[in-house]
Short mmCIF file of C-alpha atoms in Angstrom, two decimals:
data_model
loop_
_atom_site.label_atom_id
_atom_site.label_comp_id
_atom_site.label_asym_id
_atom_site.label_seq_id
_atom_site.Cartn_x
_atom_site.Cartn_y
_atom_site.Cartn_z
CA UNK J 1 0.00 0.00 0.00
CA UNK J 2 2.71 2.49 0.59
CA UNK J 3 5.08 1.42 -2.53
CA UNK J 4 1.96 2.42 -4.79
CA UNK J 5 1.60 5.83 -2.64
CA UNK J 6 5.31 6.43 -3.23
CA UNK J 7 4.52 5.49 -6.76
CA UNK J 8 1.57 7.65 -6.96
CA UNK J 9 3.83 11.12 -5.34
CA UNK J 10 6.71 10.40 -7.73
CA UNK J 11 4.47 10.28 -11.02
CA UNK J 12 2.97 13.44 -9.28
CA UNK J 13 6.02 15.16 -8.74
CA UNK J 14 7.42 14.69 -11.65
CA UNK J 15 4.77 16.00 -13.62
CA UNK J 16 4.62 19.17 -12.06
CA UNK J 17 8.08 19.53 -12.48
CA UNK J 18 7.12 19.34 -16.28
CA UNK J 19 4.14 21.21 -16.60
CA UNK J 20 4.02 23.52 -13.48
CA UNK J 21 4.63 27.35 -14.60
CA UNK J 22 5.09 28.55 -10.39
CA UNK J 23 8.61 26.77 -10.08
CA UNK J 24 10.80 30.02 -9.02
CA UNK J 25 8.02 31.20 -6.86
CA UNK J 26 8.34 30.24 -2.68
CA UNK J 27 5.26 28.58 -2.62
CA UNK J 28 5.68 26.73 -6.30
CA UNK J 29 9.33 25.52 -5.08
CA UNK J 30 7.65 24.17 -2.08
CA UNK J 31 4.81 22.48 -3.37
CA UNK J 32 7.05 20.88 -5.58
CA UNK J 33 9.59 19.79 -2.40
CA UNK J 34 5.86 18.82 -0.43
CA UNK J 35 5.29 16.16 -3.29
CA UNK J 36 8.85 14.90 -3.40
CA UNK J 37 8.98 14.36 0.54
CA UNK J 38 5.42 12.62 0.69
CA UNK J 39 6.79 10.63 -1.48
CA UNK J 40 9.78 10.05 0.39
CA UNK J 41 7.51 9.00 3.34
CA UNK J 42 5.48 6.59 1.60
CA UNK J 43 8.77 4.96 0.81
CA UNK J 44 10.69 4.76 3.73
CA UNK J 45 7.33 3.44 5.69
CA UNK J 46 7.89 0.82 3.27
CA UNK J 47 11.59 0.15 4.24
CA UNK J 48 11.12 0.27 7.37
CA UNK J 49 7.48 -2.61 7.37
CA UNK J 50 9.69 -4.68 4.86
CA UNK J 51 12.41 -4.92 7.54
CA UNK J 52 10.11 -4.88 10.72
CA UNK J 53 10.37 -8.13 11.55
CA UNK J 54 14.10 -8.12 12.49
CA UNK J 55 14.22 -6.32 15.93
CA UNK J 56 17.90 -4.73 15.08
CA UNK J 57 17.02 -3.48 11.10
CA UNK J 58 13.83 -1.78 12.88
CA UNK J 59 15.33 0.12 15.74
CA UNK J 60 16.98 1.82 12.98
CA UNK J 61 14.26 1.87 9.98
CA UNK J 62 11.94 2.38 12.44
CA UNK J 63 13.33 5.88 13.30
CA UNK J 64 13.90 7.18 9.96
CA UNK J 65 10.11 6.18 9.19
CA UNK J 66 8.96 8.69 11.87
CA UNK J 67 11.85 11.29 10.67
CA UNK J 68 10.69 10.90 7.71
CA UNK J 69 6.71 11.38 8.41
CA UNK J 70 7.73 14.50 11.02
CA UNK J 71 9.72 16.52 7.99
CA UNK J 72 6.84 15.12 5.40
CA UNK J 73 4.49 16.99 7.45
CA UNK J 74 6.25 19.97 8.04
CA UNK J 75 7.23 20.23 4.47
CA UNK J 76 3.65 19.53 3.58
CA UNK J 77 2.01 22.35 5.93
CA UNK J 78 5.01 24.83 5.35
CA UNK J 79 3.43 24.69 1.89
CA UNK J 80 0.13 24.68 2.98
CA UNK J 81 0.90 27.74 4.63
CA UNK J 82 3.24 29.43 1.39
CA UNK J 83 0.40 29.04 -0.88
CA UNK J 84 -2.13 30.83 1.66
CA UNK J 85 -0.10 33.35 2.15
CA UNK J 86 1.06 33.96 -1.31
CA UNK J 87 4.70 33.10 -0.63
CA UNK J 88 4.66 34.14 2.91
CA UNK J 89 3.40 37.73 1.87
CA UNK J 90 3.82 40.24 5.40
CA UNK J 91 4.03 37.07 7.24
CA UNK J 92 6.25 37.39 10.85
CA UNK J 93 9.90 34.83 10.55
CA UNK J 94 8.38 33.36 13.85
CA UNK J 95 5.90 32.08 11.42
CA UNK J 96 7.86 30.28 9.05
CA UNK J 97 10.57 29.42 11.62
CA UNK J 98 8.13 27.49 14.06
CA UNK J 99 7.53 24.25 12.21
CA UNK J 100 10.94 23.27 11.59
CA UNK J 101 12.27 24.56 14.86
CA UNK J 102 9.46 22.06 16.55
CA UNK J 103 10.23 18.93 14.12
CA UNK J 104 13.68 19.46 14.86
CA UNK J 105 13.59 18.94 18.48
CA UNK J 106 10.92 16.31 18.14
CA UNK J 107 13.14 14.38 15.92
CA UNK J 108 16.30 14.89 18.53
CA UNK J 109 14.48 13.72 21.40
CA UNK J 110 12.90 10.49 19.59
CA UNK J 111 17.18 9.56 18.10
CA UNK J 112 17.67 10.50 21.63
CA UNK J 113 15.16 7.91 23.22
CA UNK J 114 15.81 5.13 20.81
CA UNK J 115 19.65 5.57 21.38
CA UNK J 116 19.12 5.39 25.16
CA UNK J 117 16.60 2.39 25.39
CA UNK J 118 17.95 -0.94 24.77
CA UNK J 119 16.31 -3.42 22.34
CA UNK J 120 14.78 -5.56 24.70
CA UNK J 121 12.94 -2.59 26.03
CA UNK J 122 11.02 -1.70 23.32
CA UNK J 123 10.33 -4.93 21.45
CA UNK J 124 7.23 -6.42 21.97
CA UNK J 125 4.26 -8.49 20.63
CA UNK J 126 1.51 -6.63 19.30
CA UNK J 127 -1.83 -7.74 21.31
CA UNK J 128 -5.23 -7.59 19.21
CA UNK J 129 -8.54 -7.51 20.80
CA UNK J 130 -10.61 -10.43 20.32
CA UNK J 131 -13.39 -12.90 21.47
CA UNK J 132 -11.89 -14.62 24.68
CA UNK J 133 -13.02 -17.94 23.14
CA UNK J 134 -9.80 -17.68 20.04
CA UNK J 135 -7.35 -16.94 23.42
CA UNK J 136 -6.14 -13.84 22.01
CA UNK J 137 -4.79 -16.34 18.85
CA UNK J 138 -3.61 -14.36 15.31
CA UNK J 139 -1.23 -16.38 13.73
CA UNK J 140 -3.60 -18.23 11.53
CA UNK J 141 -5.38 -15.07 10.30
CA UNK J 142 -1.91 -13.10 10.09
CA UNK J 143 -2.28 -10.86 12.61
CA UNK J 144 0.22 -11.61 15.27
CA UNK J 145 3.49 -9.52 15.17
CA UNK J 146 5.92 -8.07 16.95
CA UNK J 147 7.53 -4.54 16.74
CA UNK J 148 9.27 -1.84 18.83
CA UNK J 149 6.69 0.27 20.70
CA UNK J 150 6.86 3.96 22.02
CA UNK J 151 5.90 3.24 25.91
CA UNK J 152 4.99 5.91 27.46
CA UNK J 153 5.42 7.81 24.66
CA UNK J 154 3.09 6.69 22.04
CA UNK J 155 0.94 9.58 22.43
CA UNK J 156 3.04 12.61 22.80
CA UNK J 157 4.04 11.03 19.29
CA UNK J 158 1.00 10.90 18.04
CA UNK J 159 -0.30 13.99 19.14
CA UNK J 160 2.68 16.12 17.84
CA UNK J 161 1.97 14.27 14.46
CA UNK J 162 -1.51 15.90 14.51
CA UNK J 163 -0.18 19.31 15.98
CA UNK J 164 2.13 20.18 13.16
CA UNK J 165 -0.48 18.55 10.13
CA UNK J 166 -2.88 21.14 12.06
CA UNK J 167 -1.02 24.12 12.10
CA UNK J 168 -1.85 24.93 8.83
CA UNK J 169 -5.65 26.05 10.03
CA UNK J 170 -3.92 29.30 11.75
CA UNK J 171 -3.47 30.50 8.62
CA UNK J 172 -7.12 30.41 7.30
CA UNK J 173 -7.77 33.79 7.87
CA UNK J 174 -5.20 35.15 5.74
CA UNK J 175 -6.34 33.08 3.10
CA UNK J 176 -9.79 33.91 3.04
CA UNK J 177 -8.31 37.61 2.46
CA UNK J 178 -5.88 36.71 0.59
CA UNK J 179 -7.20 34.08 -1.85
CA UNK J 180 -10.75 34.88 -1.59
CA UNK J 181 -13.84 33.56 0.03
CA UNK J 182 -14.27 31.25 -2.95
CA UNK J 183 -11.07 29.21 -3.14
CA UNK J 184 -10.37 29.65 0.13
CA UNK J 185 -13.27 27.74 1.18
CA UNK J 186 -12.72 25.01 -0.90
CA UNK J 187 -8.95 24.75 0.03
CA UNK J 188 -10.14 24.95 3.74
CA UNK J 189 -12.57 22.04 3.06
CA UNK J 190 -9.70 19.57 1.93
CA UNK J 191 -7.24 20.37 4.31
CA UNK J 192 -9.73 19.57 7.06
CA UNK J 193 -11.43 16.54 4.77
CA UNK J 194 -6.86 15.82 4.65
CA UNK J 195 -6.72 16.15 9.09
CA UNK J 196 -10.00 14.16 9.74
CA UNK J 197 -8.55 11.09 7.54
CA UNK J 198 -5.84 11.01 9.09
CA UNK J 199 -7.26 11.27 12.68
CA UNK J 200 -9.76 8.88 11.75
CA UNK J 201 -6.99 6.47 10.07
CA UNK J 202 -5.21 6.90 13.09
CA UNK J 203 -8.08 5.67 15.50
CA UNK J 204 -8.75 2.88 12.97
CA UNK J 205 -5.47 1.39 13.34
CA UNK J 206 -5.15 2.09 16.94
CA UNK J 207 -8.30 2.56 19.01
CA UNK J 208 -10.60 0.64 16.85
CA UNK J 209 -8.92 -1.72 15.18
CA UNK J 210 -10.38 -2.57 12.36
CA UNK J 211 -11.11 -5.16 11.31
CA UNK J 212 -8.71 -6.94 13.20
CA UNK J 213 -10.64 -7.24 16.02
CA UNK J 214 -13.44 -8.76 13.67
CA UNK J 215 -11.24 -11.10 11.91
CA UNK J 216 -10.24 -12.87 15.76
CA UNK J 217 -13.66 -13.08 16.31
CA UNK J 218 -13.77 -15.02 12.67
CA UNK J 219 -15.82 -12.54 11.17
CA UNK J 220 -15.39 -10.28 7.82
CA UNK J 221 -13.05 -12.97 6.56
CA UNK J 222 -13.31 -11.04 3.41
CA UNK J 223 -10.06 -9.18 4.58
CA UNK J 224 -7.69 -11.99 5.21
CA UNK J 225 -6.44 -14.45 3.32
CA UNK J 226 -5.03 -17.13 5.23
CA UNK J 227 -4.33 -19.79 2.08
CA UNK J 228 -1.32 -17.25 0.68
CA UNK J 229 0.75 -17.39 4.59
CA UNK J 230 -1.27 -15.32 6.48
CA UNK J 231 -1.84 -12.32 4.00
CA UNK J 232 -4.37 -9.74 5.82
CA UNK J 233 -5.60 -6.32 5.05
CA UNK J 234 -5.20 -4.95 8.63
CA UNK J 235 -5.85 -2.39 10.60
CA UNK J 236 -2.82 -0.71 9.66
CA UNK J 237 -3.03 -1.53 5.68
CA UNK J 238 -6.26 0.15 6.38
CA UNK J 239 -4.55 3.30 7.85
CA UNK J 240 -1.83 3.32 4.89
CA UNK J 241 -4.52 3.70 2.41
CA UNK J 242 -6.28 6.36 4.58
CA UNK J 243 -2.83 8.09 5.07
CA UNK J 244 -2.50 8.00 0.92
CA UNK J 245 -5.78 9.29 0.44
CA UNK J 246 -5.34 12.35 2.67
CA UNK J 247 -2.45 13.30 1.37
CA UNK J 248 -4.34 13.29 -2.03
CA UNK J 249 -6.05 16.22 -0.24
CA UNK J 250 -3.88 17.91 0.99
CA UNK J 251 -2.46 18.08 -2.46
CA UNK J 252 -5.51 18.66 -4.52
CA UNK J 253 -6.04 21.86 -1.70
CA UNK J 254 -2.26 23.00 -2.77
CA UNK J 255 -2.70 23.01 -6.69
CA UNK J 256 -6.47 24.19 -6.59
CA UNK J 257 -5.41 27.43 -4.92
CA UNK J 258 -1.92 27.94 -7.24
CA UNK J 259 -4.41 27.53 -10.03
CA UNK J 260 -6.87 30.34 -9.26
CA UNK J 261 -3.87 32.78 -7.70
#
């Protein structure tokens, strides 16, 4: 799922390299840089779920994936926020400095943690929730896994995630008098269509868990396949396509407003 959304970025990117006329312009350049790095993301999620199996290839892979979706984000929203504000038009340094001055020192502290906590720390099965009468049993529906966890710091990850994809929505204002009520509204509705996939995605994968929660209870069996080793569209292959599709939006918001400028 995230090898086709790297696919899907690249192809995108490199059109717009061909047929965009705003490349020289802050907020072209950086729409251009947003598609590269969500593509970027896509790709080293993949890396990092082809190698998560092996507890010493994902301490590592496992932190570039989240460097990688922390300066995705900011790249993406720093555009967000170019294109609303017509290159950063009268807008304070504080502004533009904030994002990466926040992703930097989220990204030190997480190197930091990972570099501090041993491996045995941090690796662990994953535990689905299920009818009591399977005992807790995934292997045969390929759901059981293991995989370094964040602790006690699962949610301050999380929540940062959704701080900096939000921080675009401070700049609504200007772009209502900037871009007009018009395109502005329709640029607001994606971005927020963009932040309640991925919220939702996110609670899919780990709050609700869907369907895996379903498929222990031997139910919507539609989603696994059990006859090719395991193969299962889980929670989380649920969340990558979610992920995909609100970047889609994000992107679609970008080029709409460029278009009417």
């Amino acid at each position: 799922t995230h090898i086709g959304g790297a696919a899907i970025f690249v192809a995108y990117a490199i059109v717009r390299h061909t047929l965009a006329r705003d490349e020289g312009t802050v907020e072209g350049d950086l729409t251009t840089a947003a598609g590269w790095t969500i593509a970027a993301v896509f790709l080293t999620s993949s890396v990092y779920h082809a190698t998560a199996p092996d507890a010493h290839f994902a301490m590592v892979t496992r932190v570039l994936d989240y460097i990688a979706i922390y300066i995705g984000i900011t790249v993406s929203t720093t555009a967000d926020i170019a294109v609303a504000t017509r290159g950063f038009s009268n807008v304070p340094y504080e502004t533009i400095a904030d994002l990466p001055l926040a992703t930097a020192l989220l990204v030190a502290f997480f190197v930091w943690r990972r570099w501090m906590l041993p491996i045995d720390e941090t690796w662990t099965e994953h535990q689905r929730k299920g009818n009591k009468k399977l005992d807790g049993c995934s292997l045969c529906l390929g759901l059981f896994s293991r995989g370094h966890c964040d602790g006690a710091h699962i949610h301050a990850r999380q929540a940062t995630s959704l701080l900096i994809f939000a921080n675009f929505f401070m700049s609504a204002p200007t772009a209502f008098a900037l871009l007009g009520s018009g395109v502005a509204s329709v640029v607001l509705v994606l971005q927020v269509l963009g932040f309640v996939l991925v919220t939702f995605g996110m609670a899919i994968d780990r709050v609700l868990e869907f369907p895996d929660g379903l498929l222990l209870e031997q139910e919507d069996t539609c989603f696994a396949c059990p006859s090719s080793c395991g193969g299962v569209m889980n929670s989380h292959a649920v969340w990558h396509i979610i992920a995909v599709l609100s970047a889609m939006c994000t992107v679609f918001s970008r080029e709409f407003a460029l278009f009417n400028y």
